[in-house]
Tab-separated table of C-alpha atoms and ligand atoms in Angstrom:
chain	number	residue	atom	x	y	z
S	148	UNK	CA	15.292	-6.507	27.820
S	149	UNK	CA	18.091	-9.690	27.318
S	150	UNK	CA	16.989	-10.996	24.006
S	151	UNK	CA	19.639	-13.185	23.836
S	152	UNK	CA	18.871	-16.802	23.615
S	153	UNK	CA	19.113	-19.349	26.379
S	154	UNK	CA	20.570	-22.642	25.297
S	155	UNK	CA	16.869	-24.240	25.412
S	156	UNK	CA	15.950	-21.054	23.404
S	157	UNK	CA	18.093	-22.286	20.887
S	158	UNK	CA	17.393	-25.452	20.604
S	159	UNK	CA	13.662	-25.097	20.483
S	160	UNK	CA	14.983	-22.867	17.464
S	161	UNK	CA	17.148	-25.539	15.876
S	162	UNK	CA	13.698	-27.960	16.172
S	163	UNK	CA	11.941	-25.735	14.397
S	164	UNK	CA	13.965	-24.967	11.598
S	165	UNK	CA	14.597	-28.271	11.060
S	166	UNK	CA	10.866	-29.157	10.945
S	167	UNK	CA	10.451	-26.167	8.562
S	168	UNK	CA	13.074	-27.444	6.051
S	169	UNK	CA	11.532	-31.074	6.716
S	170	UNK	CA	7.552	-30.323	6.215
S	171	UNK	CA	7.465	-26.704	4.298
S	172	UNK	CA	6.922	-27.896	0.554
S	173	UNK	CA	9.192	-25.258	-1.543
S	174	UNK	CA	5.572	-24.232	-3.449
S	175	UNK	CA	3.951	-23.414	-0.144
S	176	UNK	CA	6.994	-20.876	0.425
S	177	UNK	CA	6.931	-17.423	-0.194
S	178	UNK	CA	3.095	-16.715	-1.445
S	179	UNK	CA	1.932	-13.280	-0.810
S	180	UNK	CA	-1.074	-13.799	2.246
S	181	UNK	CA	-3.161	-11.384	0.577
S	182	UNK	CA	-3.203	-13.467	-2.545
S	183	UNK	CA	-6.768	-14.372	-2.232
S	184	UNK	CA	-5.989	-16.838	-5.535
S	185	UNK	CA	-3.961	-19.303	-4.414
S	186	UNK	CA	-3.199	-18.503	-0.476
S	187	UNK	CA	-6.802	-20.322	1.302
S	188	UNK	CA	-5.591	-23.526	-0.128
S	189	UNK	CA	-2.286	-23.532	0.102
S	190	UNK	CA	-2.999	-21.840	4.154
S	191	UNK	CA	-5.264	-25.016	4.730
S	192	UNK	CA	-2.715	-27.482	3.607
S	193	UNK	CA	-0.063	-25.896	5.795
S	194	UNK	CA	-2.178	-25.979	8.753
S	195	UNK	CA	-3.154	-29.201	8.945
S	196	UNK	CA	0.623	-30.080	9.222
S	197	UNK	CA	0.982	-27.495	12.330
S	198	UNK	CA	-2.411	-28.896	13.630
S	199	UNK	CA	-0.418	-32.495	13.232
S	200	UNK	CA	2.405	-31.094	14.791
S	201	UNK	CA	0.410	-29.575	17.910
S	202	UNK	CA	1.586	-26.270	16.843
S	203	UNK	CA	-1.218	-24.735	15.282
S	204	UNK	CA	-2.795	-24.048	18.599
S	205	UNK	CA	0.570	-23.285	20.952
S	206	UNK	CA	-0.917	-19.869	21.893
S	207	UNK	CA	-4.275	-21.579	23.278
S	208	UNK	CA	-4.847	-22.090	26.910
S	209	UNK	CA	-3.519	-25.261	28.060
S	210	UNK	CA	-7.295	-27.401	28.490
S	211	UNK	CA	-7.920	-26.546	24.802
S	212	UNK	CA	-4.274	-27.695	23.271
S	213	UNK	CA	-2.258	-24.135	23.822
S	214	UNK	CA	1.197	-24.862	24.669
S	215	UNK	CA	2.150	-22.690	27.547
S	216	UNK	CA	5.247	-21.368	25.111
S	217	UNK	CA	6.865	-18.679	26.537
S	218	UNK	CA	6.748	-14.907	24.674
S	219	UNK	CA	10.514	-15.852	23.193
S	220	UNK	CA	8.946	-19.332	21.583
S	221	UNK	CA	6.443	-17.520	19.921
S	222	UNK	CA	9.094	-15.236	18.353
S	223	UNK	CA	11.244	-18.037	17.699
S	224	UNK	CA	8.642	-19.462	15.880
S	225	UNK	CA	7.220	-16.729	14.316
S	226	UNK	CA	10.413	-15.646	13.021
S	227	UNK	CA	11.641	-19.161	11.279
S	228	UNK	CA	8.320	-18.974	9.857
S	229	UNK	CA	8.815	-16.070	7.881
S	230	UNK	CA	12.355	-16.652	7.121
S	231	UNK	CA	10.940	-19.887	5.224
S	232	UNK	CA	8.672	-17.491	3.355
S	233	UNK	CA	5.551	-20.235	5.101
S	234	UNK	CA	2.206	-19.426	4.744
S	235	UNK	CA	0.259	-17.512	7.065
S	236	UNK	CA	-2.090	-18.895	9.826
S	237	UNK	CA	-5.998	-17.905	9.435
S	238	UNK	CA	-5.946	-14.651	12.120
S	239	UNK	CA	-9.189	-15.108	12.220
S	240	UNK	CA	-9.745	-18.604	13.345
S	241	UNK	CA	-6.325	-19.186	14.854
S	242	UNK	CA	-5.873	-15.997	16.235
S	243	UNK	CA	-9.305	-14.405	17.455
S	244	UNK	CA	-12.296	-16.433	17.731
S	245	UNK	CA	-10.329	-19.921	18.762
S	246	UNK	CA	-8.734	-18.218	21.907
S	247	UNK	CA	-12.339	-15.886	22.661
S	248	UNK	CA	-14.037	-19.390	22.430
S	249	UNK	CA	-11.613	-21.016	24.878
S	250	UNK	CA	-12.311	-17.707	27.450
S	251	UNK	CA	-15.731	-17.171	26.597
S	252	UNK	CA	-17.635	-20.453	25.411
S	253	UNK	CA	-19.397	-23.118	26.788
S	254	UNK	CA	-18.144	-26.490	27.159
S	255	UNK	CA	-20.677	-27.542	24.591
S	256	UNK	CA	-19.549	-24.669	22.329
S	257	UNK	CA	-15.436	-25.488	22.526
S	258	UNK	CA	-16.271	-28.956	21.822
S	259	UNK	CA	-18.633	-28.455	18.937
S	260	UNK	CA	-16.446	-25.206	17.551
S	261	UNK	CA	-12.854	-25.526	18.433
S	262	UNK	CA	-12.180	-29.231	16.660
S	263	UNK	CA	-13.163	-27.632	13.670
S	264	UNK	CA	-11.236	-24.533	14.063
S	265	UNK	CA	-8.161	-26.716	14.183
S	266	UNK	CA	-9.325	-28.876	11.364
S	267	UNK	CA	-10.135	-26.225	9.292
S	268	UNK	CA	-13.549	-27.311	9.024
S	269	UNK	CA	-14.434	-23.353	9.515
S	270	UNK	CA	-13.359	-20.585	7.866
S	271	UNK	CA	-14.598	-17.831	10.291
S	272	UNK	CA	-15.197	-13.997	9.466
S	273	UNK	CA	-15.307	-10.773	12.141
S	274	UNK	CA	-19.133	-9.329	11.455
S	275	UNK	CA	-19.036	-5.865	13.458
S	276	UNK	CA	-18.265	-3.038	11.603
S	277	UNK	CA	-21.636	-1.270	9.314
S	278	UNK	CA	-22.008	1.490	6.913
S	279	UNK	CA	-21.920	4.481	10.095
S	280	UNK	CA	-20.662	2.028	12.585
S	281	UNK	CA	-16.809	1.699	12.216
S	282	UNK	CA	-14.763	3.530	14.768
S	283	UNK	CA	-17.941	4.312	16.601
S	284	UNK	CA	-18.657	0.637	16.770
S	285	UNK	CA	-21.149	0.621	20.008
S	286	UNK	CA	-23.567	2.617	17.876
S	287	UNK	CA	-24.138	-0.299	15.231
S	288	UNK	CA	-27.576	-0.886	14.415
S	289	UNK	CA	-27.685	-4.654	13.315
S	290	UNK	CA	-30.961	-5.730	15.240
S	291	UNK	CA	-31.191	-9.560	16.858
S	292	UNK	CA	-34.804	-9.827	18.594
S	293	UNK	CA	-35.486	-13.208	20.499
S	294	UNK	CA	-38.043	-15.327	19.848
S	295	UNK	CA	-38.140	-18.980	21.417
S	296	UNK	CA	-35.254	-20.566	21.089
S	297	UNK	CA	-33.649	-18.639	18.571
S	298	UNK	CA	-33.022	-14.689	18.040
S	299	UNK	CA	-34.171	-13.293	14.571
S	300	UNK	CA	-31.285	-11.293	12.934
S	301	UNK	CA	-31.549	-8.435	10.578
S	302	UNK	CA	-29.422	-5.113	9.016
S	303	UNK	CA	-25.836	-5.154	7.231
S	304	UNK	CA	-22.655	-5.512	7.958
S	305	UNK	CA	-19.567	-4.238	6.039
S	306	UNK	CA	-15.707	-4.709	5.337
S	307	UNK	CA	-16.553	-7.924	6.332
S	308	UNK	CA	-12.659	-9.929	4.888
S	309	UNK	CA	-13.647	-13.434	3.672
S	310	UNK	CA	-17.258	-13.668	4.184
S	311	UNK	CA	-17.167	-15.104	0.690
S	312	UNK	CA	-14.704	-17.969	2.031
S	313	UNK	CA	-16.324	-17.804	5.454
S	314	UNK	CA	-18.518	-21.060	6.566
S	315	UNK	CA	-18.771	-19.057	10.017
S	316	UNK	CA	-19.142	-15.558	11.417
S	317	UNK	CA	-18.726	-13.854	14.528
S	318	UNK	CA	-21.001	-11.068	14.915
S	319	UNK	CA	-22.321	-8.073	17.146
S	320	UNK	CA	-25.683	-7.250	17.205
S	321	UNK	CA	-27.945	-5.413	18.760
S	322	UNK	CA	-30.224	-7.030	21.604
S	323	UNK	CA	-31.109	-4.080	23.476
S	324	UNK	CA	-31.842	-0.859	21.808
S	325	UNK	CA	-33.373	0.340	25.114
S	326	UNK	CA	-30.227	-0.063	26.988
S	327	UNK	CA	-28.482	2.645	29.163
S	328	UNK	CA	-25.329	2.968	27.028
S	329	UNK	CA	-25.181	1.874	23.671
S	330	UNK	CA	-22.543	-0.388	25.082
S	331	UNK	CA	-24.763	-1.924	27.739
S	332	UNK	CA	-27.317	-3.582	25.079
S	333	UNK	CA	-24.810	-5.451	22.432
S	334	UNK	CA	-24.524	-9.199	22.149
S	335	UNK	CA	-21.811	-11.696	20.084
S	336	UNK	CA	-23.827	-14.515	17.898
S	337	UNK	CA	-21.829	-17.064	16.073
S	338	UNK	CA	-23.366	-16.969	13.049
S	339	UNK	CA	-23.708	-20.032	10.393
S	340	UNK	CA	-23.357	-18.583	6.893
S	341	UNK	CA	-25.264	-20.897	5.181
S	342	UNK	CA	-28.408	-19.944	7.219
S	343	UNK	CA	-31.127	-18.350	5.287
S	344	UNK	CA	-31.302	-14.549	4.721
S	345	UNK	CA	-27.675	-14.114	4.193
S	346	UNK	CA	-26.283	-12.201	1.479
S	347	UNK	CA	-22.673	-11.518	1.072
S	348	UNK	CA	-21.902	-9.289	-1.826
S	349	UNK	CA	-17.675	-8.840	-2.337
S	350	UNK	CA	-16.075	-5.077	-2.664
S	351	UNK	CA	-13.221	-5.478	-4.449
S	352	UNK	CA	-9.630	-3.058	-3.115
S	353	UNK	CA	-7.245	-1.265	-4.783
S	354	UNK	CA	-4.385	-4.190	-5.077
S	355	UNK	CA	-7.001	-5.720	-7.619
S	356	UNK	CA	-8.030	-8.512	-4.692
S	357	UNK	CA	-11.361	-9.381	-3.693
S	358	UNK	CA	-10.818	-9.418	0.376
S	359	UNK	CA	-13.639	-8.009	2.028
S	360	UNK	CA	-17.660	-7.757	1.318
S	361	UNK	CA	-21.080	-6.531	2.075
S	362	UNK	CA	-22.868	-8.986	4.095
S	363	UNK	CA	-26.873	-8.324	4.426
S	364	UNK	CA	-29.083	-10.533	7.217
S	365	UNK	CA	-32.330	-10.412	5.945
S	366	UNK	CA	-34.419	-12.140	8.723
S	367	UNK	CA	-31.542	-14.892	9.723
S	368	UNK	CA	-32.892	-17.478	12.225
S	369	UNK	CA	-30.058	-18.264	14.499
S	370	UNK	CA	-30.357	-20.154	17.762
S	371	UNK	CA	-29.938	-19.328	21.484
S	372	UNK	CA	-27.520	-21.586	21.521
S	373	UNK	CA	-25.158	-19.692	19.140
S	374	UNK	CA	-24.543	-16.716	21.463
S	375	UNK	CA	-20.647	-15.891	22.846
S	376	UNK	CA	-20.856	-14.923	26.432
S	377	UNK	CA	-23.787	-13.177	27.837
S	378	UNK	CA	-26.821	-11.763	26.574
S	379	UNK	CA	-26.252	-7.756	26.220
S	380	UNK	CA	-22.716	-8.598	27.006
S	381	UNK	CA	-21.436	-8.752	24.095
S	382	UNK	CA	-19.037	-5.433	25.074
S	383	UNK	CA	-17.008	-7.047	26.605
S	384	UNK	CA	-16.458	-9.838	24.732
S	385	UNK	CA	-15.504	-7.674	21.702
S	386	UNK	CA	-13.253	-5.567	23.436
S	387	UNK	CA	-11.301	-9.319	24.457
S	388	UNK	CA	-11.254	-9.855	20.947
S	389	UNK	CA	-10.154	-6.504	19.903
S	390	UNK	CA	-6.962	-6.501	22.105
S	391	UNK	CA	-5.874	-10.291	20.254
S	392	UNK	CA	-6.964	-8.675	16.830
S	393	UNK	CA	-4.531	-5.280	17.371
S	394	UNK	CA	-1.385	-6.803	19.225
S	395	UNK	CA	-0.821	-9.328	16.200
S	396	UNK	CA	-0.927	-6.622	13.884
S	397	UNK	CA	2.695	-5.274	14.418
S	398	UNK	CA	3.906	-8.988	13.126
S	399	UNK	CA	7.148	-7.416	13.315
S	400	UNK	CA	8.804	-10.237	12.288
S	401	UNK	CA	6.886	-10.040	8.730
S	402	UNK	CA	7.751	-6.422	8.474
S	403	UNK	CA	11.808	-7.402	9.178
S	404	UNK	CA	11.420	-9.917	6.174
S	405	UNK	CA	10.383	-6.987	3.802
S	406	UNK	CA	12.927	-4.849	5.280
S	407	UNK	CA	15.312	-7.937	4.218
S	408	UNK	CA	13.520	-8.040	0.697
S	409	UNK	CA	13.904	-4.091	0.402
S	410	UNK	CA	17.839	-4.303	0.922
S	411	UNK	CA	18.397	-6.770	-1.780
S	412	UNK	CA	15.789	-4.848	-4.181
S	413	UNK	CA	18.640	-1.731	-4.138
S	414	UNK	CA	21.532	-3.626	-3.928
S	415	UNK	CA	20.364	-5.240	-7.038
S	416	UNK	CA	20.081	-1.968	-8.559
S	417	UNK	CA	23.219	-1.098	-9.980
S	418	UNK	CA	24.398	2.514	-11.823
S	419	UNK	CA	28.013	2.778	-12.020
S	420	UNK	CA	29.295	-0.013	-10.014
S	421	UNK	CA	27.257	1.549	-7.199
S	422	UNK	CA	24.152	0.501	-5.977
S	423	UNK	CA	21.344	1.927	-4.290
S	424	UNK	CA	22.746	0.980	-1.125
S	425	UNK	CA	25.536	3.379	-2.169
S	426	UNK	CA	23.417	6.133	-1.659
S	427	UNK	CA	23.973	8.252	1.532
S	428	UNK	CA	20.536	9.426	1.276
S	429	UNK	CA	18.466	5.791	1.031
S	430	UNK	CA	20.828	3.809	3.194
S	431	UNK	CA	20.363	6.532	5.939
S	432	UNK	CA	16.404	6.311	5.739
S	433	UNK	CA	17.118	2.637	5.524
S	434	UNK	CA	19.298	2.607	8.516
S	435	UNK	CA	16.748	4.224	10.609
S	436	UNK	CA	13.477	1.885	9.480
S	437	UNK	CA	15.987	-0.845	10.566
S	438	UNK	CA	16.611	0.757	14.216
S	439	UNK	CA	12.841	1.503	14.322
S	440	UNK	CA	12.185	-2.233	13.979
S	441	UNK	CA	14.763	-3.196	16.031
S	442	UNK	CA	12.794	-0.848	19.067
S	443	UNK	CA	9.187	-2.304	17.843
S	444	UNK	CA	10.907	-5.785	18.347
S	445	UNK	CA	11.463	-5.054	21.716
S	446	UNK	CA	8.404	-3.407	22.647
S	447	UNK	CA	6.071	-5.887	20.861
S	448	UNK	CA	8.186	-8.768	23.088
S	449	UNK	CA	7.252	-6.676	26.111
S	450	UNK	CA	3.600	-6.216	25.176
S	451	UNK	CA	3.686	-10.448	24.785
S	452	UNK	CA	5.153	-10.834	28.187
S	453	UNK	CA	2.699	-8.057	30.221
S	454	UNK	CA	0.105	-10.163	28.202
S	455	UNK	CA	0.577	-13.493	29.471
S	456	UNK	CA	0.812	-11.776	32.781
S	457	UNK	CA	-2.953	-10.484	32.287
S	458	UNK	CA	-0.958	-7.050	32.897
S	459	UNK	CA	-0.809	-5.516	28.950
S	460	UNK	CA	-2.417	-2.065	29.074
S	461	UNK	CA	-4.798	-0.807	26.610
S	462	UNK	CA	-2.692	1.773	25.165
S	463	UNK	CA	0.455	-0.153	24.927
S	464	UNK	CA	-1.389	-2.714	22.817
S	465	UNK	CA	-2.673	0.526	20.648
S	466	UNK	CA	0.823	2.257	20.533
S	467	UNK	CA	1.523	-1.028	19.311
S	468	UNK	CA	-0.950	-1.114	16.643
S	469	UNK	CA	-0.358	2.077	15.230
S	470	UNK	CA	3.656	2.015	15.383
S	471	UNK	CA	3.865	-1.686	13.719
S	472	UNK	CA	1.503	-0.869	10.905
S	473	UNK	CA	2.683	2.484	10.192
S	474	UNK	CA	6.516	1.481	10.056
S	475	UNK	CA	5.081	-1.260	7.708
S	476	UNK	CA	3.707	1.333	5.070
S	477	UNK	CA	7.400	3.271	5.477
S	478	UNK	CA	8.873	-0.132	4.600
S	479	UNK	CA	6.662	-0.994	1.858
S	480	UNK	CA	6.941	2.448	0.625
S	481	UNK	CA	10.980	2.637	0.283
S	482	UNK	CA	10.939	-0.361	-1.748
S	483	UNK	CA	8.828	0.885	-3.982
S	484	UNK	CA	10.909	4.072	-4.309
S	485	UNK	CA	13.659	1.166	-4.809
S	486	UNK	CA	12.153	-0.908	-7.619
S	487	UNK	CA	11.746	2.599	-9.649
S	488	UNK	CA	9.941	2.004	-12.678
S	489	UNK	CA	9.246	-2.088	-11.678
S	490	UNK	CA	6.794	-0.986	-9.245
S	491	UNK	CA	4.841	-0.636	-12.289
S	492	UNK	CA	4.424	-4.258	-12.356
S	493	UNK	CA	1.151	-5.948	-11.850
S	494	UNK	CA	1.773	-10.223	-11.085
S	495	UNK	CA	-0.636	-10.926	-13.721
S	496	UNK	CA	0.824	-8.260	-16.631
S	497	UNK	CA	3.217	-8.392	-19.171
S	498	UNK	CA	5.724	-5.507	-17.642
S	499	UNK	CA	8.846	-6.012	-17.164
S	500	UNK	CA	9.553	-7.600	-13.801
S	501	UNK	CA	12.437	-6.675	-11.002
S	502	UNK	CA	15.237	-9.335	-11.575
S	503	UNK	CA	14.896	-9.796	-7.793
S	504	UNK	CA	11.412	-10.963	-8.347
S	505	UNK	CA	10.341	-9.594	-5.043
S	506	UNK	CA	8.926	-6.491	-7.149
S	507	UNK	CA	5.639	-7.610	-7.696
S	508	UNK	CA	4.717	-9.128	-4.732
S	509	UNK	CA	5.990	-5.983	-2.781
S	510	UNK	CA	3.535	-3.643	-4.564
S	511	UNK	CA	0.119	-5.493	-4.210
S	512	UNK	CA	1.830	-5.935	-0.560
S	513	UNK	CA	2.178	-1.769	-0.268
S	514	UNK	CA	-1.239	-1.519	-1.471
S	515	UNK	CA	-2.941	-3.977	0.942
S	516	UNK	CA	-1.217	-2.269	3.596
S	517	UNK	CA	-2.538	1.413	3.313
S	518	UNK	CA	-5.087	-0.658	4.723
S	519	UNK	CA	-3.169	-1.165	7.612
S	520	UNK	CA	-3.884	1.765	9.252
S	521	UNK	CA	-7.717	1.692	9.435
S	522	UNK	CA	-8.300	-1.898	10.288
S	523	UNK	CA	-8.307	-3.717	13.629
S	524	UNK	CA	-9.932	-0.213	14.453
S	525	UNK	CA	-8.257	3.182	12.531
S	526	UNK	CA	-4.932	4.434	14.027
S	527	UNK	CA	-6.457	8.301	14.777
S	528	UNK	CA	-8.758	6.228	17.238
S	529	UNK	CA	-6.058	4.287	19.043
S	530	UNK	CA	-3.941	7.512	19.226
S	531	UNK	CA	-7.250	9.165	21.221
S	532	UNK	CA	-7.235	5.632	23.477
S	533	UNK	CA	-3.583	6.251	23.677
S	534	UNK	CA	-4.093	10.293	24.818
S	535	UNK	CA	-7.189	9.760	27.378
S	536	UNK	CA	-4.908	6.548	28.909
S	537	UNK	CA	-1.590	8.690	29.282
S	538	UNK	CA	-3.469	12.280	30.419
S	539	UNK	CA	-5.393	10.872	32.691
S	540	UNK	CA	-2.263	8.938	34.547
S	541	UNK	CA	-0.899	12.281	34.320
S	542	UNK	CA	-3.837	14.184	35.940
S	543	UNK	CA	-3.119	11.469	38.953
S	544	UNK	CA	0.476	12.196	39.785
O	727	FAD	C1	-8.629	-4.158	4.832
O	727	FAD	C2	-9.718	-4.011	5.858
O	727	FAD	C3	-10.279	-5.140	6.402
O	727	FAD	C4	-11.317	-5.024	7.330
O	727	FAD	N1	-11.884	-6.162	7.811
O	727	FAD	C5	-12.935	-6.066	8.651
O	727	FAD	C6	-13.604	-7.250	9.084
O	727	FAD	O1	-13.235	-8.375	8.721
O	727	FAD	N2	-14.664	-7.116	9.899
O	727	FAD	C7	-15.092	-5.896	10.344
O	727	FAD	O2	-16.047	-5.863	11.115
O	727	FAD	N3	-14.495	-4.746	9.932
O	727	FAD	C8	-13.434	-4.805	9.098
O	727	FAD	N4	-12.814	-3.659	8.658
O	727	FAD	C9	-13.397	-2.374	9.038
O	727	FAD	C10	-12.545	-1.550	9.989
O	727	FAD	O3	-12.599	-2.060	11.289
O	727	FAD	C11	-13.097	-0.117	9.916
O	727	FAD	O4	-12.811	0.359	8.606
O	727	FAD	C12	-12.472	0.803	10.919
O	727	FAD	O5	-12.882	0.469	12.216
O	727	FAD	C13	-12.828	2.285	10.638
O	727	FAD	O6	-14.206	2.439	10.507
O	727	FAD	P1	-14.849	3.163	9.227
O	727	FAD	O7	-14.274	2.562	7.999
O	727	FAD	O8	-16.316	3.144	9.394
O	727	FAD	O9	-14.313	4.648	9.266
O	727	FAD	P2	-14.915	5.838	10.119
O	727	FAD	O10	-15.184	5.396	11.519
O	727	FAD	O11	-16.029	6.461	9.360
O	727	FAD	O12	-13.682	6.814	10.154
O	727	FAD	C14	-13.295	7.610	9.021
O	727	FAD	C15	-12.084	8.450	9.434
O	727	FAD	O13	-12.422	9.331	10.515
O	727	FAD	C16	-11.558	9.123	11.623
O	727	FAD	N5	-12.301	9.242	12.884
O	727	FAD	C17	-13.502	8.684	13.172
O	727	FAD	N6	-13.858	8.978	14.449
O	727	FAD	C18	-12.832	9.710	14.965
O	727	FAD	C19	-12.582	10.291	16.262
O	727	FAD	N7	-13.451	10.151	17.272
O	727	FAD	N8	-11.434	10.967	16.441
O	727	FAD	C20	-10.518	11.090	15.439
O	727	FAD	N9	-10.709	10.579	14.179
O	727	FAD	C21	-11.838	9.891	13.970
O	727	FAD	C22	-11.042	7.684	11.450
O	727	FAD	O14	-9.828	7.496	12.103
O	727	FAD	C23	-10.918	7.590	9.946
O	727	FAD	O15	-9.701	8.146	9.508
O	727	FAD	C24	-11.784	-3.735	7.734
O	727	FAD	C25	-11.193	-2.589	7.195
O	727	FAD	C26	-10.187	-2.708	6.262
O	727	FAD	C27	-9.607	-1.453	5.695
């Protein structure tokens, strides 16, 4: 794959880093996205000037405001993104339910829902997994029963990130329990969180953050008119979501700028007049995270184009998944080896901090990302997706 750039490549780059410097206030830049403190706010200011722009929604199907931007502008823009340290876009809204709503909804439902995706009127959160129902997530129990115009909602969901910010969820329940396959009888509601019977209750995770929650639906009255795609076919909707959820998760672009923040971390650290970069030993296992990205790059690119085509194959986007977030933990895991006894840090405590000031930020982002590995569905289940893919191609030759 040529990834060098075209001369409209590059200036489609130039245009973008210029509107970076031009719109990115320097205290939007460079705030940890799984700083639940201070990121939402600063997130919704910095997406209502994308929205302005028309950028917020490139990725969108043309009739709803996408773009049509090629694989390469996405990078393009992806990348001067992070190199300005700017704040993330909401996955969630952005990312998953915006384009599933475009696909999946009803005119009424784009026009009522997607304005106020782009607004930021909603904050939405994913409502499928349950205690017993995470990789095994046809067997989920959450029961919807109709009754008139509206289907009655009950059981618990869990892991659920940002139903405490949330004014919207997406959620699978159960419509069927008779059904065939446990598959056959599962339907998507969009659920209003301020409805009655809802109880969200946080869980709070090791990097100190409160990101996820319990959420309990005691009862929840939630109209016909709420449901995503069929009724009982809420399979397949999922399993379009799931693909948009697990291809963004390499964000190998993010991962390069830790890589970037790692390398100054041990050149800052000095014994000597060596640094760490000195070392055989760290700049070899350095070295080789670099080359590993520099592959990922190329394969996520490829996953983006056989995407757009309609042609990206289930495994590819979970070989994806599970090499992007596990190189991210290596990454995250040789700086902390680099900031020694900084890594000790916490942002809110009184010990001493690295003088590259990366330190802190780089452990709660280590922490977060042990995460990585389970969510957008664990990485021992994408491996088996992966296996039953490639042996049963093989059993055809
Ligand atoms: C940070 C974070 C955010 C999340 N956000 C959300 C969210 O917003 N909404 C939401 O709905 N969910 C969310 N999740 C939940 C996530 O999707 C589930 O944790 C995940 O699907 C795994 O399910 P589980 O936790 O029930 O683990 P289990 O399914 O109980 O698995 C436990 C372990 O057993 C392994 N295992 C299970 N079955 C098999 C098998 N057949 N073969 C091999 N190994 C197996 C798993 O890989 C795992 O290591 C989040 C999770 C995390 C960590």
């Amino acid at each position: 794959m040529d990834l060098t750039l075209t001369a409209a490549e590059l200036s489609f780059q130039a245009e973008v880093r210029d509107f970076l410097e031009a719109e990115l206030k320097p205290e939007w830049r460079g705030v940890s996205h799984v700083d639940n403190r201070t990121q939402p706010a600063i997130m919704a200011q910095w997406q209502a000037v994308l929205a302005k722009k028309g950028w917020l929604t490139a990725g969108w199907p043309a009739a709803n405001g996408g773009l049509g931007w090629s694989p390469m502008q996405h990078h393009i823009f992806k990348e001067a993104c992070s190199k300005a340290r700017a704040p993330k876009i909401p996955t969630m809204s952005i990312g998953m339910i915006g384009p599933l709503i475009c696909v999946f909804g009803s005119p009424a439902q784009q026009a009522f829902y997607l304005p106020r995706i782009v607004s930021g009127a909603d904050i939405w959160c994913q409502g499928f997994s349950e205690p017993g129902s995470g990789s095994d997530l046809a067997s989920l129990k959450t029961a919807a029963r109709r009754e008139g115009d509206d289907y009655i909602v009950s059981g618990q969901k869990i892991w659920t990130s940002y139903a405490h910010l949330a004014s919207q969820m997406f959620c699978l329940v159960r419509t069927d329990p008779l059904a065939a396959r446990p598959q056959a009888g599962i339907t998507m509601l969009l659920i209003d969180m301020t409805l009655p019977g809802i109880t969200v209750r946080p869980i709070r995770t090791i990097d100190g953050e409160h990101h996820f929650n319990e959420v309990f639906l005691d009862d929840v009255r939630v109209p016909v008119r709420c449901r995503l795609g069929g009724e009982h076919k809420g399979w397949d909707v999922a399993r379009a979501l799931l693909a948009f959820e697990r291809s963004g998760i390499a964000d190998v672009v993010a991962t390069r700028q830790v890589l970037g923040d790692v390398a100054a971390i041990a050149a800052g650290e000095k014994r000597d007049n060596a640094s760490l970069l000195d070392d055989d030993d760290f700049a070899n296992r350095l070295a080789r995270l670099e080359i590993a990205l520099d592959s990922l790059e190329i394969f996520e690119m490829r996953v983006m184009e056989a995407t757009e085509r309609e042609a990206a194959k289930e495994y590819d986007v979970s070989l994806l998944k599970i090499l992007g977030s596990e190189l991210k933990q290596k990454i995250h895991m040789l700086g902390i080896e680099a900031l020694g006894r900084f890594a000790a840090a916490w942002p809110d405590d009184d010990a001493p901090v690295h003088p590259s000031g990366a330190g802190a930020k780089l452990v709660v982002d280590a922490l977060f990302y042990r995460a990585g590995s389970i969510y957008g569905g664990a990485n021992e289940i994408q491996r088996n997706i992966v296996a039953k893919s490639l042996l049963k191609s093989a059993s055809e030759i």
